[in-house]
Coordinates of C-alpha atoms and ligand atoms in Angstrom, one line a residue:
Chain A
X1 CA 2.5 -25.8 66.4
X2 CA 5.9 -25.7 64.6
X3 CA 7.1 -28.8 63.0
X4 CA 10.1 -29.7 64.8
X5 CA 11.3 -30.4 61.2
X6 CA 11.2 -27.0 60.3
X7 CA 13.8 -26.2 63.0
X8 CA 16.0 -29.3 62.6
X9 CA 16.1 -29.5 58.6
X10 CA 18.2 -32.3 57.7
X11 CA 21.4 -29.8 56.5
X12 CA 21.4 -28.6 60.4
X13 CA 21.4 -32.5 61.7
X14 CA 24.3 -33.4 58.9
X15 CA 26.2 -30.4 59.8
X16 CA 25.8 -30.8 63.7
X17 CA 27.0 -34.2 63.2
X18 CA 29.6 -33.5 60.7
X19 CA 31.0 -29.9 61.3
X20 CA 32.6 -29.2 58.4
X21 CA 36.0 -26.7 58.7
X22 CA 36.2 -27.9 62.2
X23 CA 39.9 -27.1 63.5
X24 CA 42.3 -24.2 64.3
X25 CA 44.6 -22.1 62.5
X26 CA 48.0 -21.7 63.9
X27 CA 48.7 -18.2 62.7
X28 CA 45.2 -16.5 62.3
X29 CA 44.8 -12.9 61.3
X30 CA 41.5 -12.7 63.1
X31 CA 40.3 -14.9 66.2
X32 CA 37.3 -14.7 68.8
X33 CA 35.8 -16.9 71.2
X34 CA 32.3 -17.0 71.5
X35 CA 30.2 -17.8 74.3
X36 CA 26.8 -18.3 75.2
X37 CA 26.5 -17.9 79.4
X38 CA 22.9 -19.3 79.3
X39 CA 23.8 -22.5 77.8
X40 CA 27.8 -22.8 78.4
X41 CA 28.0 -23.1 74.3
X42 CA 31.6 -22.1 73.5
X43 CA 33.0 -21.5 69.9
X44 CA 36.3 -19.9 68.3
X45 CA 36.5 -18.8 65.2
X46 CA 39.7 -18.5 63.3
X47 CA 40.3 -16.4 59.9
X48 CA 42.6 -15.7 57.3
X49 CA 41.9 -12.4 55.7
X50 CA 44.5 -11.5 53.0
X51 CA 45.7 -8.2 52.2
X52 CA 42.3 -7.5 49.5
X53 CA 40.2 -8.2 52.4
X54 CA 39.0 -11.7 51.2
X55 CA 38.4 -14.3 53.9
X56 CA 41.0 -17.1 52.4
X57 CA 40.8 -19.5 55.3
X58 CA 37.7 -19.8 58.0
X59 CA 37.6 -22.7 60.7
X60 CA 36.1 -23.3 64.2
X61 CA 36.3 -25.3 67.0
X62 CA 33.8 -25.6 69.7
X63 CA 31.0 -27.6 71.6
X64 CA 27.3 -26.7 71.8
X65 CA 23.8 -27.6 70.4
X66 CA 22.7 -29.1 66.9
X67 CA 21.7 -25.4 66.0
X68 CA 24.9 -23.7 67.3
X69 CA 27.3 -25.9 65.6
X70 CA 25.4 -26.4 62.4
X71 CA 25.5 -22.6 62.4
X72 CA 29.3 -22.3 62.8
X73 CA 29.9 -25.0 60.1
X74 CA 27.5 -23.2 57.5
X75 CA 29.0 -20.0 58.4
X76 CA 32.4 -21.5 57.5
X77 CA 31.3 -22.9 54.3
X78 CA 29.4 -19.5 53.4
X79 CA 32.3 -17.0 54.1
X80 CA 35.3 -19.2 52.6
X81 CA 36.3 -16.8 49.6
X82 CA 33.9 -13.7 50.7
X83 CA 35.5 -10.2 51.3
X84 CA 34.3 -8.7 54.9
X85 CA 31.8 -6.3 53.6
X86 CA 30.2 -9.4 51.7
X87 CA 30.5 -11.0 55.3
X88 CA 29.0 -8.4 56.8
X89 CA 26.1 -8.2 54.8
X90 CA 25.5 -11.9 55.4
X91 CA 25.8 -11.2 58.9
X92 CA 22.7 -8.8 58.9
X93 CA 20.4 -10.8 56.4
X94 CA 21.3 -14.1 58.8
X95 CA 19.9 -11.8 61.7
X96 CA 17.1 -10.9 59.6
X97 CA 16.3 -14.4 58.7
X98 CA 16.2 -15.8 62.4
X99 CA 14.5 -12.7 63.9
X100 CA 12.0 -11.3 61.6
X101 CA 11.1 -11.4 57.9
X102 CA 14.0 -11.0 55.5
X103 CA 13.4 -9.5 52.0
X104 CA 13.3 -11.5 49.2
X105 CA 16.6 -10.1 48.2
X106 CA 18.2 -10.9 51.3
X107 CA 16.6 -14.4 51.4
X108 CA 18.2 -14.8 48.0
X109 CA 21.6 -13.9 48.9
X110 CA 22.0 -16.0 51.9
X111 CA 21.6 -19.0 49.8
X112 CA 21.9 -22.2 51.7
X113 CA 21.7 -20.4 55.1
X114 CA 17.9 -20.1 54.7
X115 CA 17.8 -23.6 56.2
X116 CA 17.9 -21.7 59.7
X117 CA 14.5 -19.9 58.6
X118 CA 12.5 -22.0 61.0
X119 CA 14.4 -20.8 64.0
X120 CA 12.4 -17.8 64.1
X121 CA 9.2 -19.8 65.4
X122 CA 11.8 -21.3 68.3
X123 CA 13.0 -17.9 70.2
X124 CA 14.8 -19.6 72.9
X125 CA 17.2 -21.1 70.4
X126 CA 17.9 -17.8 68.2
X127 CA 20.9 -17.5 70.2
X128 CA 22.2 -20.7 69.5
X129 CA 22.0 -20.1 65.6
X130 CA 23.6 -16.4 65.8
X131 CA 26.6 -17.5 68.3
X132 CA 28.7 -18.1 65.3
X133 CA 27.8 -14.9 63.7
X134 CA 28.2 -12.7 67.0
X135 CA 31.6 -14.3 67.1
X136 CA 32.4 -13.4 63.6
X137 CA 31.4 -9.8 64.2
X138 CA 33.8 -9.8 67.1
X139 CA 36.9 -11.6 65.4
X140 CA 36.2 -9.0 62.3
X141 CA 35.7 -5.5 64.5
X142 CA 37.8 -6.0 67.6
X143 CA 40.3 -8.9 66.7
X144 CA 41.1 -11.0 69.2
X145 CA 38.0 -10.7 71.8
X146 CA 35.3 -12.7 73.2
X147 CA 31.4 -12.5 72.1
X148 CA 28.8 -13.4 74.2
X149 CA 25.0 -13.6 73.0
X150 CA 23.9 -11.6 76.1
Chain B
X1 CA 9.0 -35.7 113.2
X2 CA 5.9 -34.9 115.8
X3 CA 4.8 -32.0 113.2
X4 CA 4.3 -34.4 110.1
X5 CA 1.1 -36.2 109.9
X6 CA 2.2 -40.1 109.7
X7 CA -1.4 -41.2 108.9
X8 CA -0.4 -42.7 105.7
X9 CA 1.4 -45.3 105.5
X10 CA 0.5 -47.8 102.8
X11 CA 1.7 -47.0 99.3
X12 CA -1.5 -47.4 97.9
X13 CA -3.5 -44.7 100.3
X14 CA -0.1 -42.8 99.3
X15 CA -0.9 -43.1 95.8
X16 CA -4.6 -41.9 96.4
X17 CA -3.2 -38.9 98.5
X18 CA -0.9 -38.4 95.7
X19 CA -3.2 -38.5 92.8
X20 CA -5.7 -36.0 94.3
X21 CA -2.8 -33.4 94.7
X22 CA -2.2 -33.3 91.1
X23 CA -5.7 -31.6 91.1
X24 CA -4.7 -28.8 93.5
X25 CA -2.4 -27.0 90.7
X26 CA -4.2 -25.4 87.5
X27 CA -0.9 -25.0 85.8
X28 CA -1.1 -28.6 85.6
X29 CA -4.2 -28.9 83.8
X30 CA -2.7 -27.1 80.6
X31 CA -1.5 -28.6 77.3
X32 CA 1.6 -27.1 75.4
X33 CA 2.1 -27.9 72.1
X34 CA -1.3 -29.8 71.7
X35 CA 0.2 -32.0 74.5
X36 CA -0.6 -32.3 78.2
X37 CA 1.9 -30.7 80.2
X38 CA 4.6 -32.6 82.0
X39 CA 6.2 -30.4 83.9
X40 CA 9.6 -31.8 85.3
X41 CA 11.7 -28.5 85.8
X42 CA 10.5 -28.8 89.2
X43 CA 14.4 -27.8 90.8
X44 CA 14.3 -24.4 88.8
X45 CA 10.3 -23.6 90.3
X46 CA 7.7 -25.1 91.1
X47 CA 4.0 -24.5 90.1
X48 CA 1.6 -23.1 92.6
X49 CA -1.4 -25.0 94.6
X50 CA -4.8 -23.2 94.2
X51 CA -4.5 -22.5 98.1
X52 CA -1.3 -20.5 97.4
X53 CA -3.1 -18.7 94.5
X54 CA -6.3 -18.0 96.5
X55 CA -4.2 -16.7 99.6
X56 CA -2.5 -14.1 97.5
X57 CA -5.6 -12.7 95.7
X58 CA -7.8 -12.7 98.9
X59 CA -5.1 -10.9 100.5
X60 CA -4.9 -7.9 97.6
X61 CA -8.7 -8.1 97.6
X62 CA -9.8 -7.6 101.1
X63 CA -6.5 -7.5 103.8
X64 CA -4.1 -5.3 102.0
X65 CA -2.3 -2.8 104.0
X66 CA 1.3 -2.1 105.1
X67 CA 2.9 -3.9 108.5
X68 CA 4.3 -2.7 111.2
X69 CA 3.0 0.7 110.7
X70 CA -0.7 1.8 110.7
X71 CA -2.6 2.2 113.7
X72 CA -5.4 0.8 112.1
X73 CA -7.5 -2.2 111.6
X74 CA -6.0 -3.4 108.1
X75 CA -2.3 -2.6 109.0
X76 CA -3.4 -4.7 112.2
X77 CA -4.5 -7.6 110.2
X78 CA -1.8 -7.3 107.7
X79 CA 0.7 -7.4 110.4
X80 CA -0.8 -10.5 112.3
X81 CA -0.9 -12.5 109.0
X82 CA 2.8 -11.6 108.1
X83 CA 4.0 -12.6 111.6
X84 CA 1.7 -15.7 111.4
X85 CA 3.4 -16.9 108.3
X86 CA 6.7 -16.3 110.2
X87 CA 5.3 -18.5 113.0
X88 CA 4.6 -21.1 110.1
X89 CA 8.3 -21.1 108.8
X90 CA 9.7 -21.4 112.0
X91 CA 7.7 -24.5 112.7
X92 CA 8.5 -25.7 109.3
X93 CA 12.2 -25.6 109.9
X94 CA 12.0 -26.5 113.4
X95 CA 13.5 -23.2 114.9
X96 CA 12.9 -22.4 118.1
X97 CA 12.1 -18.9 117.9
X98 CA 10.2 -16.9 115.0
X99 CA 12.9 -14.0 115.9
X100 CA 15.3 -16.1 114.0
X101 CA 13.6 -16.1 110.7
X102 CA 14.3 -13.2 108.4
X103 CA 12.3 -12.9 105.3
X104 CA 14.2 -12.3 102.5
X105 CA 13.7 -12.4 98.5
X106 CA 15.3 -15.9 98.3
X107 CA 17.8 -18.1 99.0
X108 CA 20.1 -15.7 96.9
X109 CA 19.5 -12.7 99.1
X110 CA 20.1 -15.0 102.4
X111 CA 23.5 -16.0 101.4
X112 CA 24.6 -12.4 100.5
X113 CA 22.8 -11.2 103.6
X114 CA 25.3 -13.6 105.8
X115 CA 28.0 -12.9 103.4
X116 CA 27.8 -9.3 103.6
X117 CA 26.7 -8.9 107.6
X118 CA 28.5 -11.8 109.1
X119 CA 31.2 -12.5 107.0
X120 CA 32.3 -8.8 107.1
X121 CA 32.0 -8.6 110.7
X122 CA 33.7 -11.7 111.7
X123 CA 36.2 -12.5 108.9
X124 CA 39.6 -10.9 108.4
X125 CA 42.4 -11.1 105.9
X126 CA 43.9 -15.2 105.7
X127 CA 40.6 -16.5 107.0
X128 CA 39.1 -19.0 104.9
X129 CA 35.6 -19.9 103.7
X130 CA 35.0 -23.8 102.7
X131 CA 32.3 -24.3 100.1
X132 CA 32.1 -27.6 97.8
X133 CA 32.4 -28.4 94.1
X134 CA 29.0 -28.9 93.8
X135 CA 27.1 -25.2 94.7
X136 CA 25.0 -23.1 92.6
X137 CA 26.7 -19.8 91.5
X138 CA 24.4 -18.3 94.6
X139 CA 26.7 -20.0 97.0
X140 CA 30.1 -19.1 95.5
X141 CA 30.0 -16.0 94.0
X142 CA 28.7 -14.1 97.4
X143 CA 31.8 -15.7 98.9
X144 CA 34.2 -14.4 96.1
X145 CA 33.0 -11.3 96.6
X146 CA 33.6 -11.2 100.1
X147 CA 36.9 -12.6 99.8
X148 CA 38.0 -9.9 97.5
X149 CA 36.7 -7.4 100.1
X150 CA 38.2 -8.9 102.8
X151 CA 41.4 -10.8 101.3
X152 CA 40.0 -14.1 103.0
X153 CA 40.5 -17.4 100.9
X154 CA 37.7 -19.7 99.6
X155 CA 38.4 -23.5 99.7
X156 CA 36.6 -25.9 97.9
X157 CA 35.6 -29.6 98.9
X158 CA 35.7 -32.0 96.0
X159 CA 33.1 -34.1 94.7
X160 CA 33.7 -38.2 93.7
X161 CA 32.4 -39.6 91.0
X162 CA 28.7 -40.7 92.0
X163 CA 28.4 -37.1 93.0
X164 CA 29.1 -36.8 97.0
X165 CA 31.6 -34.9 98.8
X166 CA 34.6 -36.3 99.9
X167 CA 34.8 -36.0 103.4
X168 CA 38.6 -37.0 104.2
X169 CA 39.5 -34.1 101.5
X170 CA 36.6 -32.0 103.7
X171 CA 38.7 -32.8 107.0
X172 CA 41.6 -32.0 105.5
X173 CA 40.7 -28.3 104.6
X174 CA 39.3 -27.4 107.6
X175 CA 41.7 -25.7 109.9
X176 CA 42.8 -22.7 112.5
X177 CA 41.9 -20.1 109.6
X178 CA 38.7 -21.6 108.7
X179 CA 35.7 -19.4 109.8
X180 CA 32.7 -20.5 107.7
X181 CA 31.3 -23.8 105.9
X182 CA 28.7 -23.0 103.0
X183 CA 27.1 -26.0 101.2
X184 CA 24.4 -27.0 99.8
X185 CA 21.8 -29.4 101.6
X186 CA 20.8 -30.8 98.6
X187 CA 22.6 -30.5 94.8
X188 CA 20.7 -28.8 92.5
X189 CA 22.2 -30.4 89.4
X190 CA 22.8 -34.0 90.9
X191 CA 20.3 -34.4 93.6
X192 CA 22.8 -35.3 96.2
X193 CA 22.0 -35.3 99.7
X194 CA 24.8 -34.2 101.6
X195 CA 25.2 -35.7 105.0
X196 CA 25.0 -31.8 106.6
X197 CA 24.7 -32.9 110.3
X198 CA 28.3 -34.8 110.2
X199 CA 29.5 -31.8 108.2
X200 CA 28.2 -29.3 110.6
X201 CA 29.8 -31.1 113.4
X202 CA 33.1 -31.3 111.9
X203 CA 33.1 -27.6 111.0
X204 CA 32.2 -26.8 115.0
X205 CA 34.9 -29.0 116.1
X206 CA 37.1 -25.9 114.2
X207 CA 34.9 -23.1 115.7
X208 CA 33.6 -22.5 112.0
X209 CA 29.9 -21.5 111.5
X210 CA 27.9 -23.0 109.2
X211 CA 25.4 -22.1 106.4
X212 CA 23.5 -24.5 104.5
X213 CA 21.7 -23.6 101.0
X214 CA 18.4 -25.5 101.5
X215 CA 16.7 -24.2 98.3
X216 CA 17.0 -27.7 97.0
X217 CA 15.8 -29.6 100.4
X218 CA 13.2 -27.7 101.9
X219 CA 10.3 -28.9 99.7
X220 CA 11.6 -32.7 99.8
X221 CA 12.9 -33.6 102.9
X222 CA 11.8 -32.5 106.7
X223 CA 14.0 -29.7 108.1
X224 CA 14.9 -29.7 111.7
X225 CA 17.6 -26.4 112.2
X226 CA 18.2 -27.4 115.8
X227 CA 18.6 -30.9 115.1
X228 CA 21.2 -30.2 112.3
X229 CA 22.4 -27.6 114.7
X230 CA 23.4 -25.4 111.5
X231 CA 23.9 -21.8 112.1
X232 CA 22.1 -20.5 109.0
X233 CA 19.8 -22.2 106.7
X234 CA 18.6 -20.1 103.5
X235 CA 15.6 -21.3 101.4
X236 CA 13.3 -19.8 98.6
X237 CA 9.3 -20.0 98.6
X238 CA 9.2 -20.5 95.0
X239 CA 10.7 -23.8 94.8
X240 CA 8.2 -25.0 97.5
X241 CA 4.8 -24.1 95.9
X242 CA 5.0 -20.7 97.3
X243 CA 5.6 -17.3 95.3
X244 CA 8.6 -15.8 94.0
X245 CA 10.2 -13.0 95.3
X246 CA 10.0 -14.2 98.8
X247 CA 12.2 -16.8 101.0
X248 CA 13.8 -16.7 104.4
X249 CA 17.0 -16.9 106.1
X250 CA 17.2 -18.7 109.5
X251 CA 20.0 -18.0 111.8
X252 CA 20.7 -18.6 115.6
X253 CA 19.8 -15.8 117.5
X254 CA 23.1 -15.1 119.0
X255 CA 24.6 -14.6 116.0
X256 CA 21.8 -12.3 114.5
X257 CA 22.0 -10.3 117.3
X258 CA 25.5 -9.7 117.1
X259 CA 25.7 -9.1 113.2
X260 CA 25.4 -5.7 111.8
X261 CA 22.1 -4.6 109.7
X262 CA 22.4 -5.8 105.7
X263 CA 20.3 -3.0 104.2
X264 CA 19.6 0.5 106.2
X265 CA 15.9 1.8 105.9
X266 CA 12.6 1.9 107.5
X267 CA 11.1 -1.0 109.7
X268 CA 15.0 -1.6 110.7
X269 CA 15.1 1.0 113.4
X270 CA 14.5 1.9 117.0
X271 CA 15.3 5.3 116.9
X272 CA 16.9 7.6 114.2
X273 CA 18.9 11.4 114.8
X274 CA 21.5 12.2 112.7
X275 CA 24.1 11.8 115.0
X276 CA 23.3 8.0 115.8
X277 CA 20.7 5.5 115.0
X278 CA 19.8 2.5 117.0
X279 CA 18.3 -0.6 115.3
X280 CA 15.4 -2.8 115.9
X281 CA 15.9 -6.2 117.4
X282 CA 15.7 -9.3 115.5
X283 CA 14.2 -9.9 112.9
X284 CA 13.0 -6.2 111.8
X285 CA 17.1 -5.3 111.9
X286 CA 17.4 -7.2 108.8
X287 CA 13.8 -6.5 107.3
X288 CA 14.3 -3.0 105.8
X289 CA 12.1 -1.2 103.9
X290 CA 8.1 -2.7 103.1
X291 CA 8.9 -6.2 102.8
X292 CA 7.2 -8.9 100.4
X293 CA 4.0 -8.7 102.4
X294 CA 1.9 -11.1 100.6
X295 CA 5.1 -13.1 99.2
X296 CA 5.1 -14.0 102.9
X297 CA 1.6 -14.9 103.7
X298 CA 1.7 -16.9 100.3
X299 CA 4.6 -18.7 101.4
X300 CA 2.9 -19.2 105.0
X301 CA 0.1 -20.9 102.7
X302 CA 2.6 -22.9 100.8
X303 CA 4.1 -24.5 104.2
X304 CA 0.6 -25.5 105.4
X305 CA 0.1 -27.3 102.4
X306 CA 3.2 -28.9 102.5
X307 CA 2.2 -30.2 106.0
X308 CA -0.9 -30.8 105.2
X309 CA 0.5 -33.8 103.0
X310 CA 3.6 -34.2 104.8
X311 CA 7.1 -34.3 104.2
X312 CA 7.5 -37.8 104.7
X313 CA 4.8 -38.6 102.4
X314 CA 5.9 -36.3 99.8
X315 CA 9.9 -37.8 100.3
X316 CA 8.2 -41.1 99.9
X317 CA 6.6 -40.5 96.8
X318 CA 9.4 -38.9 95.3
X319 CA 11.9 -41.4 95.9
X320 CA 9.7 -44.2 94.3
X321 CA 9.3 -42.2 91.3
X322 CA 12.9 -41.5 91.5
X323 CA 13.6 -45.3 91.4
X324 CA 10.7 -45.7 88.6
X325 CA 12.4 -43.2 86.6
X326 CA 16.0 -44.1 87.3
X327 CA 14.9 -48.0 85.7
X328 CA 12.9 -46.3 83.0
X329 CA 15.4 -44.3 81.1
X330 CA 18.6 -45.2 83.0
X331 CA 19.5 -48.0 80.1
X332 CA 18.6 -45.9 77.3
X333 CA 21.1 -46.5 74.9
X334 CA 24.1 -43.6 75.2
X335 CA 22.5 -42.5 78.1
X336 CA 24.6 -41.4 81.6
X337 CA 23.3 -40.1 84.9
X338 CA 25.3 -37.8 86.6
X339 CA 24.5 -38.1 90.2
X340 CA 24.5 -41.5 91.3
X341 CA 24.6 -41.6 95.1
X342 CA 22.1 -43.6 96.7
X343 CA 21.0 -40.6 98.7
X344 CA 19.2 -38.3 96.3
X345 CA 16.3 -36.8 96.1
X346 CA 14.0 -36.7 92.9
X347 CA 16.7 -35.1 90.7
X348 CA 17.8 -36.7 87.1
X349 CA 20.5 -34.7 85.5
X350 CA 21.9 -37.0 82.5
X351 CA 23.9 -36.5 79.5
X352 CA 23.1 -38.4 76.1
X353 CA 25.4 -38.9 74.0
X354 CA 25.3 -37.2 70.5
X355 CA 22.2 -34.9 71.4
X356 CA 23.1 -31.8 73.3
X357 CA 20.8 -30.9 76.3
X358 CA 19.3 -28.1 74.3
X359 CA 18.1 -30.0 71.7
X360 CA 16.7 -32.8 73.7
X361 CA 14.9 -29.8 75.3
X362 CA 13.1 -28.7 72.4
X363 CA 12.0 -32.1 71.1
X364 CA 10.8 -32.7 74.6
X365 CA 9.1 -29.5 74.7
X366 CA 7.1 -30.3 71.7
X367 CA 6.0 -33.4 73.5
X368 CA 4.7 -31.1 76.2
X369 CA 7.4 -32.3 78.4
X370 CA 9.3 -29.4 80.7
X371 CA 12.9 -29.8 81.9
X372 CA 16.0 -28.1 82.1
X373 CA 18.8 -28.1 79.7
X374 CA 22.0 -26.2 81.0
X375 CA 24.3 -26.1 83.3
X376 CA 22.0 -25.7 86.2
X377 CA 24.2 -22.2 87.5
X378 CA 26.9 -25.1 88.7
X379 CA 29.3 -24.5 85.9
X380 CA 32.6 -25.8 88.1
X381 CA 30.4 -28.9 88.5
X382 CA 29.9 -29.4 84.9
X383 CA 33.5 -29.2 84.2
X384 CA 34.0 -31.9 87.1
X385 CA 32.0 -34.2 85.3
X386 CA 33.2 -33.4 81.8
X387 CA 30.1 -31.7 80.4
X388 CA 29.5 -28.2 79.9
X389 CA 25.7 -28.7 80.3
X390 CA 23.1 -31.9 81.0
X391 CA 19.3 -32.2 80.9
X392 CA 17.6 -32.6 84.0
X393 CA 14.3 -34.0 85.3
X394 CA 13.4 -32.8 88.5
X395 CA 10.4 -34.3 90.2
X396 CA 8.1 -33.0 92.9
X397 CA 4.7 -33.9 94.9
X398 CA 2.7 -33.7 91.5
X399 CA 4.7 -35.7 89.6
X400 CA 3.5 -39.5 88.7
X401 CA 4.5 -42.5 86.7
X402 CA 3.1 -41.7 83.4
X403 CA 4.8 -38.6 83.3
X404 CA 7.7 -40.6 83.5
X405 CA 6.3 -42.9 80.7
X406 CA 6.0 -39.7 78.6
X407 CA 9.5 -38.4 79.3
X408 CA 10.6 -42.0 78.2
X409 CA 8.9 -41.8 75.1
X410 CA 10.4 -38.0 74.2
X411 CA 13.6 -39.1 74.7
X412 CA 12.9 -42.0 72.4
X413 CA 11.5 -39.6 69.9
X414 CA 14.7 -37.4 70.1
X415 CA 17.0 -40.6 69.8
X416 CA 15.3 -41.1 66.8
X417 CA 14.8 -37.6 65.2
X418 CA 18.8 -37.7 65.5
X419 CA 18.9 -41.0 64.3
X420 CA 20.8 -42.4 67.2
Ligands
PLP1 C1 20.9 -25.4 95.4 C2 20.5 -23.8 95.1 N1 21.0 -22.8 95.7 C3 20.4 -21.4 95.3 C4 19.5 -21.1 94.1 C5 19.1 -19.6 94.1 O1 17.9 -19.7 94.5 P1 17.0 -18.0 94.3 O2 17.3 -18.2 93.0 O3 15.7 -18.6 94.4 O4 17.3 -17.1 95.2 C6 19.0 -22.4 93.7 C7 17.8 -22.3 92.6 O5 18.4 -22.1 91.9 C8 19.6 -23.4 94.2 O6 19.3 -24.5 93.4

């Protein structure tokens, strides 16, 4: 049996109870709403991407379970100051982390996001962890739209 | 209720019966994550007693054939078993004739059938359909589809803070264009038992027909469709210890007879030519194609099983357990029970401040406790109570006090885990 502590790492519990970068941007360059129809979790991501494709500002608001909130919170921390290309790399890396075995190189790139490795053992929670990331993809590729985990 | 055995009256002997009941369910004898399974997700679906499992395997092993078709021994036997099951369901819900019992896939299909067959025939532009704020999506969406098709309007009876329908508001919604009232007998998210007899009488006074969604009622309270005087009654087999993929729609014969078929195909015809097809009588008119034969037969066994314990006994047992559970977890700090009507079945839906239902559910699962976390297919109702989801423990005939104690212990663990 997987230990619950492997899923709910201290960092995750902390971020879920004290989400960082929680709020909204008045004039985002990119914005998307993510929704998980199974559980009703909802988040909205707001980004400001500058002329050099660098994410200069990123915040989120919404409500959901500890995993989805912590994931959104840690995502905003990880992406601030990154380029869109780097964000895409992290998206794929994160997906690999929670669904199969990522390479060591990928793991290294993920840095703090590796706390989500335990999610893999809880298949019903994978969508919670990836909600913010799917929302990010939507915001970056399709502008202002809705993402769903379905 | 003459069809219910009333031999058991004292709590002690009831406890005795219920202790035995648990052994009838093989699935309950297992462990999950190294802990004995405590199954409290009965409103989603119930486990199956050995008798239902045996019926299904015996039928496939020895009696299998198509029904209403073959002039041979096995087919005749299968047809008899299938029709016997219909008769058992008729008796279970108190219908006057088994012609009024249509086998369907479940509650969802039953409601869609009424919406598309009765609704499209009898409702026109500007007519009104009344539903309630506590409906399961399956008693909302089929009416929305119908409203779009015929340009009818949907009206919604609101719910008060305890989770009961506001009947004065209902009275005001009824009017000359009200054609149909569709509501749940028991709420899946709150447990509220609605005063359906009164609601039906009020609708009839306005010449409106009433469909009851009995998905959450049929396994917990005795049903008598004639006494209720409902026009349609829908329920699912899998929530009353029967197989999935089978349920029943009751409809008053004169309504069913006047309704057009829902689907076309084999079984439901009298004569087919390329110019004109005439339809079979009810109930076959509504059972196009090879039905879920074994499902129906298994449902018949599930109904037998319920009757052998007695709906009155089941109701009493679940009420006692509900009181115990409400006391046991009700005063956990930060816990708010959603659905506090005194008229409830064994459904405990709650919000625990600071922990999302998904996280509660994951912690509980690790203690072997299966509950449901989410919006319970009742998103409008969640909005009414200002939550996006709740945790729901739902009781059934095989649950006992020790299950509730385990639930309480697991909730304590969840609170400790999130340092609340
Ligand atoms: C009140 C209510 N109505 C309808 C349904 C739908 O039942 P089914 O999925 O068996 O068609 C359910 C079950 O989820 C329910 O609880």
